[in-house]
CSV table of N, CA and C in Angstrom, one decimal:
chain,number,residue,atom,x,y,z
A,1,MET,N,-126.4,-74.5,-80.6
A,1,MET,CA,-127.8,-74.2,-80.8
A,1,MET,C,-128.5,-75.2,-81.7
A,2,ARG,N,-129.8,-75.3,-81.6
A,2,ARG,CA,-130.5,-76.1,-82.5
A,2,ARG,C,-130.8,-75.2,-83.7
A,3,VAL,N,-131.3,-75.9,-84.8
A,3,VAL,CA,-131.4,-75.2,-86.1
A,3,VAL,C,-132.4,-74.0,-86.0
A,4,GLN,N,-133.5,-74.2,-85.4
A,4,GLN,CA,-134.5,-73.1,-85.3
A,4,GLN,C,-134.0,-71.9,-84.5
A,5,GLU,N,-133.3,-72.2,-83.4
A,5,GLU,CA,-132.7,-71.2,-82.6
A,5,GLU,C,-131.6,-70.4,-83.4
A,6,ALA,N,-130.8,-71.1,-84.0
A,6,ALA,CA,-129.7,-70.5,-84.8
A,6,ALA,C,-130.3,-69.7,-86.0
A,7,LYS,N,-131.3,-70.2,-86.6
A,7,LYS,CA,-131.9,-69.4,-87.7
A,7,LYS,C,-132.5,-68.1,-87.2
A,8,PHE,N,-133.2,-68.1,-86.1
A,8,PHE,CA,-133.8,-66.9,-85.5
A,8,PHE,C,-132.7,-65.9,-85.1
A,9,LYS,N,-131.6,-66.4,-84.5
A,9,LYS,CA,-130.5,-65.6,-84.1
A,9,LYS,C,-129.8,-64.9,-85.3
A,10,LEU,N,-129.6,-65.7,-86.3
A,10,LEU,CA,-128.9,-65.2,-87.5
A,10,LEU,C,-129.8,-64.1,-88.2
A,11,GLU,N,-131.1,-64.4,-88.3
A,11,GLU,CA,-132.0,-63.5,-89.0
A,11,GLU,C,-132.1,-62.2,-88.2
A,12,THR,N,-132.1,-62.2,-86.9
A,12,THR,CA,-132.2,-61.0,-86.1
A,12,THR,C,-130.8,-60.2,-86.2
A,13,THR,N,-129.7,-61.0,-86.2
A,13,THR,CA,-128.4,-60.4,-86.3
A,13,THR,C,-128.2,-59.7,-87.7
A,14,VAL,N,-128.7,-60.3,-88.7
A,14,VAL,CA,-128.6,-59.7,-90.1
A,14,VAL,C,-129.4,-58.4,-90.1
A,15,GLN,N,-130.6,-58.5,-89.6
A,15,GLN,CA,-131.5,-57.4,-89.6
A,15,GLN,C,-131.0,-56.2,-88.8
A,16,GLY,N,-130.3,-56.5,-87.7
A,16,GLY,CA,-129.8,-55.5,-86.8
A,16,GLY,C,-128.4,-54.9,-87.2
A,17,CYS,N,-127.8,-55.4,-88.3
A,17,CYS,CA,-126.5,-54.9,-88.7
A,17,CYS,C,-126.6,-53.4,-89.0
A,18,SER,N,-125.5,-52.7,-88.6
A,18,SER,CA,-125.5,-51.3,-88.9
A,18,SER,C,-125.0,-51.2,-90.4
A,19,GLY,N,-125.1,-50.0,-90.9
A,19,GLY,CA,-124.7,-49.8,-92.3
A,19,GLY,C,-123.3,-50.0,-92.6
A,20,ARG,N,-122.5,-50.2,-91.6
A,20,ARG,CA,-121.0,-50.4,-91.8
A,20,ARG,C,-120.7,-51.9,-91.9
A,21,VAL,N,-121.6,-52.8,-91.6
A,21,VAL,CA,-121.3,-54.2,-91.6
A,21,VAL,C,-121.6,-54.7,-93.0
A,22,ARG,N,-120.7,-55.3,-93.7
A,22,ARG,CA,-120.9,-55.8,-95.0
A,22,ARG,C,-120.8,-57.4,-95.1
A,23,LYS,N,-120.2,-58.0,-94.1
A,23,LYS,CA,-119.9,-59.4,-94.2
A,23,LYS,C,-120.1,-60.0,-92.8
A,24,ILE,N,-120.7,-61.2,-92.7
A,24,ILE,CA,-120.8,-62.0,-91.5
A,24,ILE,C,-120.2,-63.3,-91.8
A,25,VAL,N,-119.3,-63.8,-90.9
A,25,VAL,CA,-118.8,-65.1,-91.1
A,25,VAL,C,-119.4,-66.0,-90.0
A,26,VAL,N,-120.1,-67.0,-90.5
A,26,VAL,CA,-120.8,-67.9,-89.6
A,26,VAL,C,-120.0,-69.2,-89.4
A,27,ILE,N,-119.6,-69.5,-88.2
A,27,ILE,CA,-118.9,-70.8,-87.9
A,27,ILE,C,-119.9,-71.8,-87.4
A,28,HIS,N,-120.2,-72.8,-88.2
A,28,HIS,CA,-121.2,-73.8,-87.9
A,28,HIS,C,-120.6,-75.2,-87.8
A,29,GLY,N,-119.3,-75.3,-88.1
A,29,GLY,CA,-118.7,-76.7,-88.1
A,29,GLY,C,-119.2,-77.6,-89.2
A,30,CYS,N,-118.5,-78.7,-89.3
A,30,CYS,CA,-118.9,-79.6,-90.4
A,30,CYS,C,-118.6,-81.1,-90.0
A,31,ASN,N,-118.1,-81.4,-88.9
A,31,ASN,CA,-117.6,-82.7,-88.6
A,31,ASN,C,-118.7,-83.6,-87.9
A,32,SER,N,-119.6,-83.1,-87.2
A,32,SER,CA,-120.6,-83.9,-86.5
A,32,SER,C,-122.0,-83.6,-86.9
A,33,GLY,N,-122.2,-83.5,-88.2
A,33,GLY,CA,-123.6,-83.2,-88.7
A,33,GLY,C,-123.6,-82.0,-89.6
A,34,THR,N,-124.6,-81.9,-90.5
A,34,THR,CA,-124.6,-80.7,-91.4
A,34,THR,C,-125.9,-79.9,-91.3
A,35,ALA,N,-126.7,-80.2,-90.2
A,35,ALA,CA,-128.0,-79.5,-90.1
A,35,ALA,C,-127.8,-78.0,-90.1
A,36,LEU,N,-126.9,-77.4,-89.3
A,36,LEU,CA,-126.7,-76.0,-89.2
A,36,LEU,C,-126.1,-75.4,-90.5
A,37,MET,N,-125.1,-76.1,-91.1
A,37,MET,CA,-124.5,-75.7,-92.3
A,37,MET,C,-125.6,-75.7,-93.4
A,38,ASP,N,-126.4,-76.7,-93.5
A,38,ASP,CA,-127.5,-76.7,-94.5
A,38,ASP,C,-128.5,-75.6,-94.3
A,39,MET,N,-128.9,-75.3,-93.1
A,39,MET,CA,-129.8,-74.2,-92.8
A,39,MET,C,-129.2,-72.9,-93.2
A,40,VAL,N,-128.0,-72.6,-92.9
A,40,VAL,CA,-127.3,-71.3,-93.2
A,40,VAL,C,-127.2,-71.2,-94.7
A,41,ARG,N,-126.8,-72.2,-95.4
A,41,ARG,CA,-126.6,-72.1,-96.9
A,41,ARG,C,-127.8,-72.2,-97.7
A,42,THR,N,-128.9,-72.8,-97.2
A,42,THR,CA,-130.1,-73.0,-98.1
A,42,THR,C,-131.4,-72.4,-97.6
A,43,ASP,N,-131.6,-72.4,-96.3
A,43,ASP,CA,-132.8,-71.9,-95.7
A,43,ASP,C,-132.9,-70.5,-95.2
A,44,LEU,N,-131.7,-69.9,-94.9
A,44,LEU,CA,-131.7,-68.6,-94.4
A,44,LEU,C,-132.1,-67.6,-95.4
A,45,GLN,N,-133.0,-66.7,-95.1
A,45,GLN,CA,-133.5,-65.7,-96.0
A,45,GLN,C,-133.7,-64.4,-95.3
A,46,SER,N,-133.4,-63.3,-96.0
A,46,SER,CA,-133.6,-62.0,-95.4
A,46,SER,C,-133.5,-61.0,-96.6
A,47,PRO,N,-134.3,-59.9,-96.6
A,47,PRO,CA,-134.1,-58.9,-97.6
A,47,PRO,C,-132.8,-58.2,-97.5
A,48,TYR,N,-132.1,-58.3,-96.4
A,48,TYR,CA,-130.8,-57.6,-96.1
A,48,TYR,C,-129.6,-58.4,-96.6
A,49,ILE,N,-129.8,-59.7,-97.1
A,49,ILE,CA,-128.7,-60.5,-97.5
A,49,ILE,C,-128.6,-60.4,-99.0
A,50,SER,N,-127.4,-60.1,-99.5
A,50,SER,CA,-127.1,-60.1,-100.9
A,50,SER,C,-126.6,-61.4,-101.5
A,51,GLU,N,-125.9,-62.1,-100.6
A,51,GLU,CA,-125.3,-63.4,-101.1
A,51,GLU,C,-124.9,-64.2,-99.9
A,52,ILE,N,-125.1,-65.5,-100.0
A,52,ILE,CA,-124.6,-66.5,-99.0
A,52,ILE,C,-123.7,-67.5,-99.8
A,53,LYS,N,-122.4,-67.6,-99.3
A,53,LYS,CA,-121.5,-68.5,-100.0
A,53,LYS,C,-120.6,-69.2,-99.0
A,54,PRO,N,-120.2,-70.5,-99.4
A,54,PRO,CA,-119.4,-71.2,-98.5
A,54,PRO,C,-118.0,-70.6,-98.5
A,55,ASP,N,-117.3,-70.8,-97.4
A,55,ASP,CA,-115.9,-70.4,-97.3
A,55,ASP,C,-115.1,-71.6,-97.9
A,56,TYR,N,-114.5,-71.4,-99.1
A,56,TYR,CA,-113.8,-72.4,-99.8
A,56,TYR,C,-112.6,-72.9,-99.1
A,57,PHE,N,-112.0,-72.2,-98.2
A,57,PHE,CA,-110.9,-72.6,-97.4
A,57,PHE,C,-111.2,-73.4,-96.1
A,58,ASN,N,-112.4,-73.2,-95.7
A,58,ASN,CA,-112.9,-73.8,-94.4
A,58,ASN,C,-114.3,-74.2,-94.6
A,59,ASN,N,-114.6,-75.5,-94.8
A,59,ASN,CA,-116.0,-76.0,-95.0
A,59,ASN,C,-116.9,-75.8,-93.7
A,60,GLY,N,-116.3,-75.5,-92.6
A,60,GLY,CA,-117.1,-75.3,-91.4
A,60,GLY,C,-117.5,-73.8,-91.2
A,61,GLN,N,-117.4,-73.0,-92.3
A,61,GLN,CA,-117.8,-71.6,-92.2
A,61,GLN,C,-118.6,-71.3,-93.5
A,62,THR,N,-119.5,-70.3,-93.3
A,62,THR,CA,-120.2,-69.8,-94.4
A,62,THR,C,-120.2,-68.2,-94.3
A,63,ILE,N,-120.1,-67.6,-95.5
A,63,ILE,CA,-120.0,-66.1,-95.5
A,63,ILE,C,-121.3,-65.6,-96.0
A,64,ILE,N,-121.8,-64.6,-95.2
A,64,ILE,CA,-123.1,-63.9,-95.6
A,64,ILE,C,-122.7,-62.5,-95.9
A,65,LEU,N,-123.0,-62.1,-97.1
A,65,LEU,CA,-122.7,-60.7,-97.5
A,65,LEU,C,-124.0,-59.9,-97.4
A,66,ILE,N,-123.9,-58.7,-96.8
A,66,ILE,CA,-125.0,-57.8,-96.4
A,66,ILE,C,-125.2,-56.8,-97.5
A,67,LYS,N,-126.4,-56.5,-97.9
A,67,LYS,CA,-126.7,-55.5,-98.9
A,67,LYS,C,-126.3,-54.1,-98.4
A,68,LYS,N,-125.9,-53.2,-99.3
A,68,LYS,CA,-125.5,-51.9,-98.9
A,68,LYS,C,-126.7,-51.0,-98.7
């Protein structure tokens, strides 16, 4: 996906999470560019997100924590 498509998809996914979902792991990769990783880690915003943090064991993933 391109950055804007991925951003829209993530925002709608976060918004549509049921009350039982507390964490989303986004696999964006890191070897052939960082546009998706940068968008997820710095540009993604939602009132439903409590925290966005890198996966320290896999740089190609980011963890999104959902508010209760």
